[in-house]
Amino acid sequence: MAKELIFMTGATGVLGQDLIKELLETTKADIAILARGKNRKTHDERVRKLLTGIGLDSHLNARLRVIEGDVTNHKFGIKKDDLQFLEQECKVFYHIAALTALNGTEKECQQINVGGTEHALELAWDLRKKGKLERFIYFSTAFVAGSIWNHCSKEDELPAKPGFANYYESSKYKAETKVREAMAKGLPTTIIRPSIVVGHSETGVVSDFNVIYPFFKLFAHGALSKLPTHLENTFNIVPIDFVIRATAAIVKDPRSINKAYHLVAPNPPSIGTLLRLAREEYPNMPPVEVMHPKDFQKSKMNAQEQMVFAIMEPYLGYLNGHLTFDTTNTCEILKGTGIPMPKTDYDFLKTIVHYAVKAGYLVL
């Protein structure tokens, strides 16, 4: 009996790396990874270095196969022989690749997040019609509804008039719209919507410090001293191990076809909790003044602070919005799996910040 083949984009990213490890450990499937050359390294060299770093290089040419391609190209620019291989073998297709930088430009987000998803869907339809594809798994974001308004985002729908804080959110909305159109036309699809993914719940370990970590760094290193928000405002973060384990469990369950799942924290931490952690654990950290957003005036900052604040602006929706998340689908499908919804309390914040300090990313 032939092994199941999983095809994955975004395998070199934070989520992709951990998901590969999970799938190798918990399934018997082979995995084909899309990769491109970068920084004078070939696609093969990049993946080999990545796998060596996480102790999985022994699986190369055994259970892991690298396919050269780029999500910004038609059918990812995959060579004919590799396309034929996928048509013959691929049963599950994970599209994870995305530009997750909250300060990404409109052009970048359109090209990678929207265009990349269009190309993924084009390939998925090809694999469905000519091959064996049984499931397309799309990684969206919990903030696809837009983070800067008071709204409860439902898992199985998109709002008609979202409130976006940045081009990342708007591009993921457009991309998920296209995925839902394909789903309605018969492409068997599962949509995963994590909130802001951070380090491991027990160790804080994460392979790259992105998305929310640069925001932490601006204040930890004294680049900004004023924060326009409220102490009681929350920010939704989830540990990467929860996202990976929950995704694997969801995909195994046939009930998850043509549904979406919010992988979010039911009780997210507040700005006040984060600042209390800073005071108690890192008393030498520069003080942060929390100001009512209506009282905050960027024009009163000096030129350097205004430049730094421009870097932070795309994050403000996550601090001042009131977006909440329906988790009906997620709670139902995780029943009996032994995977609880994540706790993101003071101790969890301490864990992820301690790791960022230990790794040298934050100097406190």
PDB file of N, CA and C in Angstrom, residues 274-332:
ATOM      1  N   LEU A 274       1.425  42.525  30.995  1.00  0.00           N
ATOM      2  CA  LEU A 274       2.747  42.580  30.364  1.00  0.00           C
ATOM      3  C   LEU A 274       3.646  43.602  31.054  1.00  0.00           C
ATOM      4  N   LEU A 275       3.097  44.770  31.386  1.00  0.00           N
ATOM      5  CA  LEU A 275       3.903  45.796  32.044  1.00  0.00           C
ATOM      6  C   LEU A 275       4.238  45.403  33.485  1.00  0.00           C
ATOM      7  N   ARG A 276       3.336  44.677  34.145  1.00  0.00           N
ATOM      8  CA  ARG A 276       3.649  44.180  35.498  1.00  0.00           C
ATOM      9  C   ARG A 276       4.802  43.185  35.442  1.00  0.00           C
ATOM     10  N   LEU A 277       4.783  42.341  34.439  1.00  0.00           N
ATOM     11  CA  LEU A 277       5.890  41.400  34.247  1.00  0.00           C
ATOM     12  C   LEU A 277       7.207  42.146  34.067  1.00  0.00           C
ATOM     13  N   ALA A 278       7.183  43.202  33.257  1.00  0.00           N
ATOM     14  CA  ALA A 278       8.396  43.986  33.027  1.00  0.00           C
ATOM     15  C   ALA A 278       8.917  44.588  34.327  1.00  0.00           C
ATOM     16  N   ARG A 279       8.011  45.148  35.139  1.00  0.00           N
ATOM     17  CA  ARG A 279       8.420  45.770  36.403  1.00  0.00           C
ATOM     18  C   ARG A 279       9.004  44.746  37.369  1.00  0.00           C
ATOM     19  N   GLU A 280       8.348  43.587  37.474  1.00  0.00           N
ATOM     20  CA  GLU A 280       8.744  42.606  38.480  1.00  0.00           C
ATOM     21  C   GLU A 280       9.952  41.775  38.070  1.00  0.00           C
ATOM     22  N   GLU A 281      10.047  41.451  36.804  1.00  0.00           N
ATOM     23  CA  GLU A 281      11.135  40.585  36.346  1.00  0.00           C
ATOM     24  C   GLU A 281      12.331  41.354  35.804  1.00  0.00           C
ATOM     25  N   TYR A 282      12.085  42.553  35.265  1.00  0.00           N
ATOM     26  CA  TYR A 282      13.153  43.318  34.626  1.00  0.00           C
ATOM     27  C   TYR A 282      13.077  44.778  35.081  1.00  0.00           C
ATOM     28  N   PRO A 283      13.408  45.035  36.350  1.00  0.00           N
ATOM     29  CA  PRO A 283      13.248  46.392  36.902  1.00  0.00           C
ATOM     30  C   PRO A 283      14.110  47.446  36.224  1.00  0.00           C
ATOM     31  N   ASN A 284      15.154  47.017  35.504  1.00  0.00           N
ATOM     32  CA  ASN A 284      16.012  47.991  34.825  1.00  0.00           C
ATOM     33  C   ASN A 284      15.494  48.378  33.441  1.00  0.00           C
ATOM     34  N   MET A 285      14.408  47.778  33.031  1.00  0.00           N
ATOM     35  CA  MET A 285      13.837  48.119  31.730  1.00  0.00           C
ATOM     36  C   MET A 285      13.329  49.552  31.756  1.00  0.00           C
ATOM     37  N   PRO A 286      13.536  50.319  30.678  1.00  0.00           N
ATOM     38  CA  PRO A 286      13.043  51.703  30.641  1.00  0.00           C
ATOM     39  C   PRO A 286      11.533  51.751  30.893  1.00  0.00           C
ATOM     40  N   PRO A 287      11.066  52.738  31.664  1.00  0.00           N
ATOM     41  CA  PRO A 287       9.635  52.820  31.960  1.00  0.00           C
ATOM     42  C   PRO A 287       8.806  53.121  30.715  1.00  0.00           C
ATOM     43  N   VAL A 288       7.579  52.624  30.711  1.00  0.00           N
ATOM     44  CA  VAL A 288       6.654  52.852  29.599  1.00  0.00           C
ATOM     45  C   VAL A 288       5.436  53.603  30.129  1.00  0.00           C
ATOM     46  N   GLU A 289       5.118  54.725  29.508  1.00  0.00           N
ATOM     47  CA  GLU A 289       3.948  55.502  29.900  1.00  0.00           C
ATOM     48  C   GLU A 289       2.761  55.101  29.023  1.00  0.00           C
ATOM     49  N   VAL A 290       1.709  54.602  29.656  1.00  0.00           N
ATOM     50  CA  VAL A 290       0.494  54.248  28.922  1.00  0.00           C
ATOM     51  C   VAL A 290      -0.414  55.473  28.864  1.00  0.00           C
ATOM     52  N   MET A 291      -0.782  55.858  27.647  1.00  0.00           N
ATOM     53  CA  MET A 291      -1.594  57.056  27.447  1.00  0.00           C
ATOM     54  C   MET A 291      -2.909  56.688  26.784  1.00  0.00           C
ATOM     55  N   HIS A 292      -3.952  57.442  27.115  1.00  0.00           N
ATOM     56  CA  HIS A 292      -5.224  57.271  26.408  1.00  0.00           C
ATOM     57  C   HIS A 292      -4.981  57.580  24.925  1.00  0.00           C
ATOM     58  N   PRO A 293      -5.415  56.714  24.019  1.00  0.00           N
ATOM     59  CA  PRO A 293      -5.167  56.953  22.587  1.00  0.00           C
ATOM     60  C   PRO A 293      -5.610  58.339  22.108  1.00  0.00           C
ATOM     61  N   LYS A 294      -6.678  58.898  22.706  1.00  0.00           N
ATOM     62  CA  LYS A 294      -7.147  60.218  22.293  1.00  0.00           C
ATOM     63  C   LYS A 294      -6.181  61.328  22.707  1.00  0.00           C
ATOM     64  N   ASP A 295      -5.397  61.062  23.749  1.00  0.00           N
ATOM     65  CA  ASP A 295      -4.450  62.070  24.240  1.00  0.00           C
ATOM     66  C   ASP A 295      -3.090  61.977  23.567  1.00  0.00           C
ATOM     67  N   PHE A 296      -2.888  60.920  22.821  1.00  0.00           N
ATOM     68  CA  PHE A 296      -1.579  60.691  22.206  1.00  0.00           C
ATOM     69  C   PHE A 296      -1.449  61.503  20.918  1.00  0.00           C
ATOM     70  N   GLN A 297      -0.337  62.219  20.792  1.00  0.00           N
ATOM     71  CA  GLN A 297      -0.088  63.014  19.591  1.00  0.00           C
ATOM     72  C   GLN A 297       1.309  62.689  19.056  1.00  0.00           C
ATOM     73  N   LYS A 298       1.323  62.047  17.929  1.00  0.00           N
ATOM     74  CA  LYS A 298       2.612  61.676  17.324  1.00  0.00           C
ATOM     75  C   LYS A 298       3.437  62.916  16.980  1.00  0.00           C
ATOM     76  N   SER A 299       2.756  64.010  16.655  1.00  0.00           N
ATOM     77  CA  SER A 299       3.457  65.233  16.236  1.00  0.00           C
ATOM     78  C   SER A 299       4.329  65.812  17.343  1.00  0.00           C
ATOM     79  N   LYS A 300       4.032  65.456  18.612  1.00  0.00           N
ATOM     80  CA  LYS A 300       4.819  65.978  19.732  1.00  0.00           C
ATOM     81  C   LYS A 300       6.089  65.173  19.981  1.00  0.00           C
ATOM     82  N   MET A 301       6.277  64.095  19.247  1.00  0.00           N
ATOM     83  CA  MET A 301       7.498  63.300  19.376  1.00  0.00           C
ATOM     84  C   MET A 301       8.624  63.952  18.569  1.00  0.00           C
ATOM     85  N   ASN A 302       9.863  63.652  18.976  1.00  0.00           N
ATOM     86  CA  ASN A 302      10.977  64.125  18.160  1.00  0.00           C
ATOM     87  C   ASN A 302      11.079  63.258  16.903  1.00  0.00           C
ATOM     88  N   ALA A 303      11.931  63.653  15.969  1.00  0.00           N
ATOM     89  CA  ALA A 303      12.003  62.985  14.664  1.00  0.00           C
ATOM     90  C   ALA A 303      12.344  61.509  14.787  1.00  0.00           C
ATOM     91  N   GLN A 304      13.270  61.197  15.698  1.00  0.00           N
ATOM     92  CA  GLN A 304      13.670  59.800  15.853  1.00  0.00           C
ATOM     93  C   GLN A 304      12.517  58.959  16.407  1.00  0.00           C
ATOM     94  N   GLU A 305      11.823  59.493  17.407  1.00  0.00           N
ATOM     95  CA  GLU A 305      10.698  58.751  17.988  1.00  0.00           C
ATOM     96  C   GLU A 305       9.576  58.567  16.975  1.00  0.00           C
ATOM     97  N   GLN A 306       9.342  59.591  16.136  1.00  0.00           N
ATOM     98  CA  GLN A 306       8.310  59.468  15.115  1.00  0.00           C
ATOM     99  C   GLN A 306       8.656  58.360  14.123  1.00  0.00           C
ATOM    100  N   MET A 307       9.933  58.253  13.807  1.00  0.00           N
ATOM    101  CA  MET A 307      10.378  57.208  12.880  1.00  0.00           C
ATOM    102  C   MET A 307      10.159  55.828  13.498  1.00  0.00           C
ATOM    103  N   VAL A 308      10.481  55.688  14.780  1.00  0.00           N
ATOM    104  CA  VAL A 308      10.293  54.411  15.465  1.00  0.00           C
ATOM    105  C   VAL A 308       8.810  54.101  15.618  1.00  0.00           C
ATOM    106  N   PHE A 309       8.015  55.135  15.917  1.00  0.00           N
ATOM    107  CA  PHE A 309       6.584  54.929  16.093  1.00  0.00           C
ATOM    108  C   PHE A 309       5.942  54.427  14.789  1.00  0.00           C
ATOM    109  N   ALA A 310       6.462  54.888  13.659  1.00  0.00           N
ATOM    110  CA  ALA A 310       5.941  54.435  12.373  1.00  0.00           C
ATOM    111  C   ALA A 310       6.104  52.925  12.218  1.00  0.00           C
ATOM    112  N   ILE A 311       7.158  52.376  12.821  1.00  0.00           N
ATOM    113  CA  ILE A 311       7.373  50.929  12.786  1.00  0.00           C
ATOM    114  C   ILE A 311       6.311  50.220  13.610  1.00  0.00           C
ATOM    115  N   MET A 312       5.901  50.876  14.712  1.00  0.00           N
ATOM    116  CA  MET A 312       4.964  50.259  15.648  1.00  0.00           C
ATOM    117  C   MET A 312       3.503  50.398  15.236  1.00  0.00           C
ATOM    118  N   GLU A 313       3.184  51.378  14.412  1.00  0.00           N
ATOM    119  CA  GLU A 313       1.780  51.670  14.092  1.00  0.00           C
ATOM    120  C   GLU A 313       0.969  50.460  13.611  1.00  0.00           C
ATOM    121  N   PRO A 314       1.542  49.576  12.774  1.00  0.00           N
ATOM    122  CA  PRO A 314       0.733  48.427  12.341  1.00  0.00           C
ATOM    123  C   PRO A 314       0.302  47.502  13.476  1.00  0.00           C
ATOM    124  N   TYR A 315       0.949  47.620  14.652  1.00  0.00           N
ATOM    125  CA  TYR A 315       0.611  46.765  15.791  1.00  0.00           C
ATOM    126  C   TYR A 315      -0.539  47.321  16.629  1.00  0.00           C
ATOM    127  N   LEU A 316      -0.876  48.586  16.428  1.00  0.00           N
ATOM    128  CA  LEU A 316      -1.806  49.240  17.341  1.00  0.00           C
ATOM    129  C   LEU A 316      -3.196  48.616  17.339  1.00  0.00           C
ATOM    130  N   GLY A 317      -3.610  48.065  16.220  1.00  0.00           N
ATOM    131  CA  GLY A 317      -4.908  47.411  16.182  1.00  0.00           C
ATOM    132  C   GLY A 317      -5.003  46.260  17.161  1.00  0.00           C
ATOM    133  N   TYR A 318      -3.884  45.582  17.376  1.00  0.00           N
ATOM    134  CA  TYR A 318      -3.869  44.441  18.291  1.00  0.00           C
ATOM    135  C   TYR A 318      -3.929  44.888  19.745  1.00  0.00           C
ATOM    136  N   LEU A 319      -3.624  46.159  19.987  1.00  0.00           N
ATOM    137  CA  LEU A 319      -3.641  46.684  21.357  1.00  0.00           C
ATOM    138  C   LEU A 319      -4.919  47.456  21.660  1.00  0.00           C
ATOM    139  N   ASN A 320      -5.529  48.022  20.638  1.00  0.00           N
ATOM    140  CA  ASN A 320      -6.674  48.900  20.876  1.00  0.00           C
ATOM    141  C   ASN A 320      -7.966  48.433  20.222  1.00  0.00           C
ATOM    142  N   GLY A 321      -7.925  47.356  19.485  1.00  0.00           N
ATOM    143  CA  GLY A 321      -9.148  46.815  18.910  1.00  0.00           C
ATOM    144  C   GLY A 321      -9.885  45.980  19.940  1.00  0.00           C
ATOM    145  N   HIS A 322     -11.093  45.602  19.607  1.00  0.00           N
ATOM    146  CA  HIS A 322     -11.900  44.775  20.515  1.00  0.00           C
ATOM    147  C   HIS A 322     -12.460  43.576  19.750  1.00  0.00           C
ATOM    148  N   LEU A 323     -11.619  43.028  18.882  1.00  0.00           N
ATOM    149  CA  LEU A 323     -12.011  41.848  18.123  1.00  0.00           C
ATOM    150  C   LEU A 323     -11.966  40.623  19.030  1.00  0.00           C
ATOM    151  N   THR A 324     -13.040  39.866  19.038  1.00  0.00           N
ATOM    152  CA  THR A 324     -13.085  38.614  19.793  1.00  0.00           C
ATOM    153  C   THR A 324     -13.418  37.478  18.824  1.00  0.00           C
ATOM    154  N   PHE A 325     -13.296  36.256  19.318  1.00  0.00           N
ATOM    155  CA  PHE A 325     -13.339  35.116  18.405  1.00  0.00           C
ATOM    156  C   PHE A 325     -14.283  34.018  18.881  1.00  0.00           C
ATOM    157  N   ASP A 326     -15.160  33.617  17.981  1.00  0.00           N
ATOM    158  CA  ASP A 326     -15.989  32.431  18.180  1.00  0.00           C
ATOM    159  C   ASP A 326     -15.085  31.196  18.037  1.00  0.00           C
ATOM    160  N   THR A 327     -15.187  30.259  18.987  1.00  0.00           N
ATOM    161  CA  THR A 327     -14.364  29.040  18.917  1.00  0.00           C
ATOM    162  C   THR A 327     -15.227  27.780  18.999  1.00  0.00           C
ATOM    163  N   THR A 328     -16.462  27.876  18.534  1.00  0.00           N
ATOM    164  CA  THR A 328     -17.383  26.735  18.606  1.00  0.00           C
ATOM    165  C   THR A 328     -16.826  25.518  17.888  1.00  0.00           C
ATOM    166  N   ASN A 329     -16.378  25.706  16.653  1.00  0.00           N
ATOM    167  CA  ASN A 329     -15.834  24.586  15.877  1.00  0.00           C
ATOM    168  C   ASN A 329     -14.609  23.990  16.551  1.00  0.00           C
ATOM    169  N   THR A 330     -13.714  24.855  17.004  1.00  0.00           N
ATOM    170  CA  THR A 330     -12.459  24.395  17.596  1.00  0.00           C
ATOM    171  C   THR A 330     -12.706  23.598  18.871  1.00  0.00           C
ATOM    172  N   CYS A 331     -13.523  24.139  19.760  1.00  0.00           N
ATOM    173  CA  CYS A 331     -13.790  23.441  21.030  1.00  0.00           C
ATOM    174  C   CYS A 331     -14.464  22.096  20.782  1.00  0.00           C
ATOM    175  N   GLU A 332     -15.358  22.052  19.814  1.00  0.00           N
ATOM    176  CA  GLU A 332     -16.080  20.812  19.523  1.00  0.00           C
ATOM    177  C   GLU A 332     -15.140  19.739  18.977  1.00  0.00           C
TER     178      GLU A 332
END
